[in-house]
Amino acid sequence: MKLESSQKTKKKADARYSNLAKKEALQGYIFITPWVAGFIAFALFPMIFSFLISLTKWDMIKPAQFIGFENYSRIFTEDFRFRQALWVTARYAALSLPLGMAGSLILAVMLNMNLRGTRLFRTIFYMPAILPSVAVTMLWLWILKPRDGVLNYLLGFLHISPKPWISDPNWALPSFVIMSLWGIGGGMIIYLAGLQSIPQELYEAAEIDGAGAWVKFRRITLPMISPTILFNLVMGIIGSFQVFTASFVMTPNGGPGYSTLFYVLYLYQKAFRYLQMGYASALAWILFVIILGLTLMILRTSNRWVYYESAE
Amino acid sequence: MRAAVTAVIILILLSAVGCSSRKDDRINLIITAWGNEREEKTLRSLIAEFAKTHPKIRVELQMIPHARVFDKLMISTAGGRPPDVSRVSSLWFHTCAEKELFERLDNYVNSDKTFDIDDFYQEAVVGWGKHSGRLYAIPTDIDVYAMYFNRTMFDKAGIPYPDWSWDWKDYLSAAKKLTKDTNGDGKIDQWGTSLDQFWQSYIYQNGGSILSPDLKKCTLNEPRAWQALQWMCDLINREKVAPGAEETAQIGTRKLFTAGRLGMFISGSWDAELNFKDQIKNFEYDAAPLPKGKIRATFIGGGAYAILSRSKHKQEAWELVKWMTGKEYQSRAAIDSQIIPSRKSVAKSGAFLKLKKPPKNRAVFLEMIKYGRTLPPVACAQEMNEVISAELALAILGKESTKTACEKVTPKVNQLLKYSE
């Protein structure tokens, strides 16, 4: 009897709780409605729409024509520019990503040493990351001029012969990599934040145990900022696969022999110069799958090398 | 404060109402065109004259950079609000016509007794007025190429001026004599010539073609085509009489010519007025025919005016097109900018020929018209051109032979032709 009544009260309580939970959930949904609505209208719907377009032949003028997966099969079987664009972009990512990540980490570590003038240098190094990218690219066009550009002039002091930079198919891609290194201030700031959140006690303890600078960096700094490295790596991959502005300003036609036909530049040409919206949408979806795949791969393997303090 | 805000809001609303209920019952036509300041001035004054004779029509001119007009027409048509009339370039006329951006004009021409289509150069009407045998635009000017040469430089070197007897050999030997290292620093600083901006010209001159006559196959892999392009690339890489990419990336070949560092420069008649006039200071120049290869030929193109098929005021737009391609307009453009008229009557009237400014031998441009060849009239013209140019850039840099470049690019062009209908 007693048992029964207690079960009853429990049921009642459950019902009341679930009522409360429902109410709470409802309120929660109401609160996130603006965001969800925004996501549906400006992200989900366009994505679905672009997938549907990718199954058609559409020039925005005549009505779209459904052609199934023909765009995809054409891209994979016979589109030499797709292959070239992927090759250019992958090479660019493979060069600029490690260099950029190492460079910004080194800068961050140096700026974290509490030397004089740190604030000034922090501002200077971060500046390029906030300048408008079109303006920066125009600037680089001047720097990279083959005959009297600043870069070749400086190389002259080191007795290095002038390079043709973007007017030459072999030098064009390295030019873009060099340009990208100018913007490492963005990654640097994030590393700096990561570095400054490392508790000083760890270093003090290590010093007492007789650890040198390298050991401290290798055994304390790197593991402690590994989540930051992961973040920068993922953002870097996404960013370098989506390079557009620089290539669009400097070599809008893709450069000699399509040596700087970056993937998104090709996508843009197909969509907005040749008005092949279906084809361009298919290209966009392929890029999405590639980036998604790379990101998932990194996240999967990240538990082997990323250390989360709070997780333990 | 609140009263003030309310008053402002009411005022704004009222002004909006005022705008929408305009008393003015004139018809609004939007026309898009490109051109530099001088051309814009000519256009504006001519449109003002049009307004005088057509009080019921108000014309709004929108100037757009040349490179953006094509995109603008495409995207505004896709968006549903294109202009009523637009200047059209032969470089992308066929792409637009294929997509039915333009109104068919055959009926307008046939039923309008005041309009004489036979006065126009047939090369222009067929080249960038008609697509698949239908008339979509009325040509207004002709862009045909001839060879400007630095007379002072020729005199100094003691070389006879280029004329109709010149062929590729004469051209090359003159270019060799003119190419010099004038200050003795081991670098060439006076060049004999530079490449034609249209590589197509070399192929035409060699009796070759880009596409087969039925426009279904690319013919660049045939010897007459790639040999012509090899001759072009050799001017830079083997004969070294033309500046390469490193040189021209700096200032461009046009500036080399105006600076007196280039002997022969291939360009259109408009260059004399729009660029040379202000920039050439210390030498005399003139125009000559392009040297002939196996045959005499050159690239030809030009501008036209078309009515957008989504325009709501086509009859009025037709009146405007007639005016913009009429005799008054063409004589003015010829006088102001040395633009070659598309009407034979204007070209021969002296408006173009009797101008008292250089080049003296202006008639050579009109004589070159009959040797002109347009770019292949296919819908994918622009994309095709860019695909070929990207590959050809490697050959011009001397990174590969034109034979290899042409063999590589031919199947790619065939692919484009297959999918663009």
XYZ file of C-alpha atoms in Angstrom, chain B residues 1 122 202 208 260 349:
6
model
C 11.622 65.632 -30.478
C 28.401 43.387 -94.964
C 48.397 34.938 -87.512
C 44.556 28.314 -91.275
C 59.176 55.512 -78.791
C 32.036 60.754 -96.803
